[in-house]
Amino acid sequence: MNYWLFKSEPGAWSWQDQLDAGTAEWDGVRNYQAANNMKAMKVGDRGFFYHSVGERAIVGTVEVVKEYYPDPTDASGRFGMVDVRAVESAARPVTLAEIKADPDFAELPLVRQSRLSVSPVPAPLWAKLCAMAGVSG
């Protein structure tokens, strides 16, 4: 199993939207590196749901339930999407400030490539972030 981080602006698609939907498409990604990360996803992979912009925090976890397929919102036909389902709300949101303050996370793409909307999370860091957020993982 691999682990990921999905960033979303709460005004566009929030954790509450994901909870209400249960399962939803993760569409609209137009960055090649983020798209390549989604191409690597397999059913059963887990991810953090991260609110970007104002809150800047991990607020829940999701599971990939459908692997990469064409995104109908992309007129160019170059990009795709995956489907994810809500798994668990964070008992305590983990903020970007907390993550940046911990040297263990220095190489995390969220820290190094702040604009990347979908990024991998190494297993040891996944476990640490799950503990910080109070989620089972």
C-alpha positions as a Markdown table, in Angstrom:
| # | Residue | x | y | z |
|---|---|---|---|---|
| 1 | Met | 0.0 | 0.0 | 0.0 |
| 2 | Asn | 1.1 | 3.5 | -0.8 |
| 3 | Tyr | 0.2 | 6.8 | 1.0 |
| 4 | Trp | -0.6 | 10.2 | -0.5 |
| 5 | Leu | -1.7 | 13.7 | 0.3 |
| 6 | Phe | -4.6 | 15.3 | -1.5 |
| 7 | Lys | -4.8 | 19.1 | -1.3 |
| 8 | Ser | -8.0 | 20.9 | -1.8 |
| 9 | Glu | -9.2 | 24.5 | -1.3 |
| 10 | Pro | -12.1 | 24.2 | 1.2 |
| 11 | Gly | -14.1 | 26.7 | -0.8 |
| 12 | Ala | -13.9 | 24.5 | -3.9 |
| 13 | Trp | -14.1 | 21.0 | -2.2 |
| 14 | Ser | -14.0 | 20.7 | 1.6 |
| 15 | Trp | -13.6 | 17.7 | 3.9 |
| 16 | Gln | -17.3 | 18.2 | 4.7 |
| 17 | Asp | -18.1 | 17.9 | 1.0 |
| 18 | Gln | -16.1 | 14.7 | 0.9 |
| 19 | Leu | -17.9 | 13.3 | 3.9 |
| 20 | Asp | -21.3 | 14.2 | 2.5 |
| 21 | Ala | -20.4 | 12.6 | -0.8 |
| 22 | Gly | -18.7 | 9.5 | 0.7 |
| 23 | Thr | -17.1 | 8.6 | -2.6 |
| 24 | Ala | -16.1 | 11.3 | -5.2 |
| 25 | Glu | -13.9 | 11.9 | -8.2 |
| 26 | Trp | -10.6 | 13.7 | -7.5 |
| 27 | Asp | -10.7 | 15.7 | -10.7 |
| 28 | Gly | -9.3 | 19.0 | -12.0 |
| 29 | Val | -5.6 | 18.2 | -11.5 |
| 30 | Arg | -3.6 | 20.0 | -14.2 |
| 31 | Asn | -0.1 | 19.5 | -13.0 |
| 32 | Tyr | 1.9 | 16.7 | -14.7 |
| 33 | Gln | 3.8 | 15.7 | -11.5 |
| 34 | Ala | 0.5 | 15.5 | -9.5 |
| 35 | Ala | -1.1 | 13.6 | -12.4 |
| 36 | Asn | 1.8 | 11.1 | -12.5 |
| 37 | Asn | 1.3 | 10.6 | -8.7 |
| 38 | Met | -2.3 | 9.8 | -9.4 |
| 39 | Lys | -1.4 | 7.3 | -12.1 |
| 40 | Ala | 0.7 | 5.4 | -9.6 |
| 41 | Met | -2.2 | 5.0 | -7.2 |
| 42 | Lys | -3.8 | 1.6 | -6.6 |
| 43 | Val | -7.2 | 0.7 | -5.1 |
| 44 | Gly | -6.7 | 0.5 | -1.4 |
| 45 | Asp | -4.0 | 3.2 | -1.2 |
| 46 | Arg | -4.7 | 5.8 | 1.6 |
| 47 | Gly | -4.3 | 9.5 | 1.6 |
| 48 | Phe | -4.6 | 12.5 | 3.8 |
| 49 | Phe | -7.2 | 15.1 | 2.9 |
| 50 | Tyr | -5.5 | 18.5 | 3.3 |
| 51 | His | -7.3 | 21.8 | 3.4 |
| 52 | Ser | -5.1 | 24.4 | 1.6 |
| 53 | Val | -5.4 | 28.1 | 1.6 |
| 54 | Gly | -6.6 | 29.5 | 5.0 |
| 55 | Glu | -6.7 | 26.4 | 7.3 |
| 56 | Arg | -3.6 | 24.6 | 5.9 |
| 57 | Ala | -4.1 | 21.4 | 7.8 |
| 58 | Ile | -4.7 | 17.7 | 7.4 |
| 59 | Val | -8.3 | 17.2 | 8.3 |
| 60 | Gly | -9.1 | 13.6 | 7.4 |
| 61 | Thr | -8.2 | 10.4 | 5.5 |
| 62 | Val | -9.4 | 8.9 | 2.2 |
| 63 | Glu | -9.0 | 5.7 | 0.4 |
| 64 | Val | -8.5 | 5.2 | -3.4 |
| 65 | Val | -11.4 | 3.2 | -4.7 |
| 66 | Lys | -10.9 | 3.7 | -8.5 |
| 67 | Glu | -7.6 | 4.0 | -10.3 |
| 68 | Tyr | -6.6 | 6.6 | -12.7 |
| 69 | Tyr | -9.0 | 7.2 | -15.7 |
| 70 | Pro | -9.7 | 10.1 | -18.1 |
| 71 | Asp | -11.0 | 13.4 | -16.5 |
| 72 | Pro | -14.0 | 14.6 | -18.5 |
| 73 | Thr | -13.4 | 18.2 | -17.2 |
| 74 | Asp | -10.1 | 18.3 | -19.2 |
| 75 | Ala | -10.8 | 19.3 | -22.8 |
| 76 | Ser | -7.3 | 18.5 | -23.8 |
| 77 | Gly | -7.6 | 14.8 | -22.9 |
| 78 | Arg | -4.2 | 14.9 | -21.2 |
| 79 | Phe | -5.3 | 14.5 | -17.6 |
| 80 | Gly | -7.1 | 12.0 | -15.5 |
| 81 | Met | -8.6 | 11.4 | -12.1 |
| 82 | Val | -9.1 | 8.9 | -9.3 |
| 83 | Asp | -12.0 | 8.2 | -7.1 |
| 84 | Val | -11.6 | 8.4 | -3.3 |
| 85 | Arg | -13.9 | 7.7 | -0.4 |
| 86 | Ala | -13.9 | 9.4 | 3.0 |
| 87 | Val | -12.4 | 7.1 | 5.7 |
| 88 | Glu | -11.9 | 9.1 | 8.9 |
| 89 | Ser | -12.0 | 12.6 | 10.2 |
| 90 | Ala | -8.9 | 13.9 | 12.0 |
| 91 | Ala | -9.5 | 14.0 | 15.8 |
| 92 | Arg | -7.1 | 16.9 | 15.7 |
| 93 | Pro | -6.2 | 18.8 | 12.5 |
| 94 | Val | -2.4 | 18.8 | 11.8 |
| 95 | Thr | -1.3 | 22.2 | 10.6 |
| 96 | Leu | 1.3 | 23.0 | 8.0 |
| 97 | Ala | 3.1 | 25.0 | 10.7 |
| 98 | Glu | 3.4 | 21.9 | 12.9 |
| 99 | Ile | 4.7 | 19.9 | 10.0 |
| 100 | Lys | 7.2 | 22.5 | 9.0 |
| 101 | Ala | 8.4 | 22.8 | 12.6 |
| 102 | Asp | 9.3 | 19.0 | 12.8 |
| 103 | Pro | 12.6 | 18.2 | 11.1 |
| 104 | Asp | 11.3 | 14.6 | 10.4 |
| 105 | Phe | 9.1 | 16.2 | 7.7 |
| 106 | Ala | 11.8 | 18.3 | 6.0 |
| 107 | Glu | 11.7 | 16.2 | 2.8 |
| 108 | Leu | 8.0 | 15.8 | 2.6 |
| 109 | Pro | 6.7 | 17.2 | -0.7 |
| 110 | Leu | 4.1 | 19.2 | 1.2 |
| 111 | Val | 7.1 | 21.1 | 2.7 |
| 112 | Arg | 9.4 | 21.1 | -0.3 |
| 113 | Gln | 6.9 | 21.6 | -3.1 |
| 114 | Ser | 4.1 | 23.6 | -1.5 |
| 115 | Arg | 2.1 | 24.0 | -4.8 |
| 116 | Leu | 1.9 | 20.3 | -5.6 |
| 117 | Ser | -1.7 | 19.2 | -5.2 |
| 118 | Val | -1.2 | 15.4 | -5.0 |
| 119 | Ser | 2.0 | 14.0 | -3.5 |
| 120 | Pro | 3.4 | 10.9 | -1.9 |
| 121 | Val | 3.8 | 10.4 | 1.8 |
| 122 | Pro | 6.5 | 7.9 | 2.9 |
| 123 | Ala | 5.1 | 5.1 | 5.2 |
| 124 | Pro | 7.1 | 6.2 | 8.4 |
| 125 | Leu | 5.8 | 9.8 | 8.0 |
| 126 | Trp | 2.3 | 8.5 | 7.3 |
| 127 | Ala | 2.4 | 6.7 | 10.6 |
| 128 | Lys | 3.7 | 9.7 | 12.5 |
| 129 | Leu | 1.1 | 12.1 | 10.9 |
| 130 | Cys | -1.7 | 9.6 | 11.7 |
| 131 | Ala | -0.6 | 9.6 | 15.3 |
| 132 | Met | -0.6 | 13.4 | 15.4 |
| 133 | Ala | -4.0 | 13.6 | 13.8 |
| 134 | Gly | -5.5 | 10.8 | 16.0 |
| 135 | Val | -6.5 | 8.7 | 13.0 |
| 136 | Ser | -6.1 | 4.9 | 12.6 |
| 137 | Gly | -4.5 | 5.2 | 9.2 |
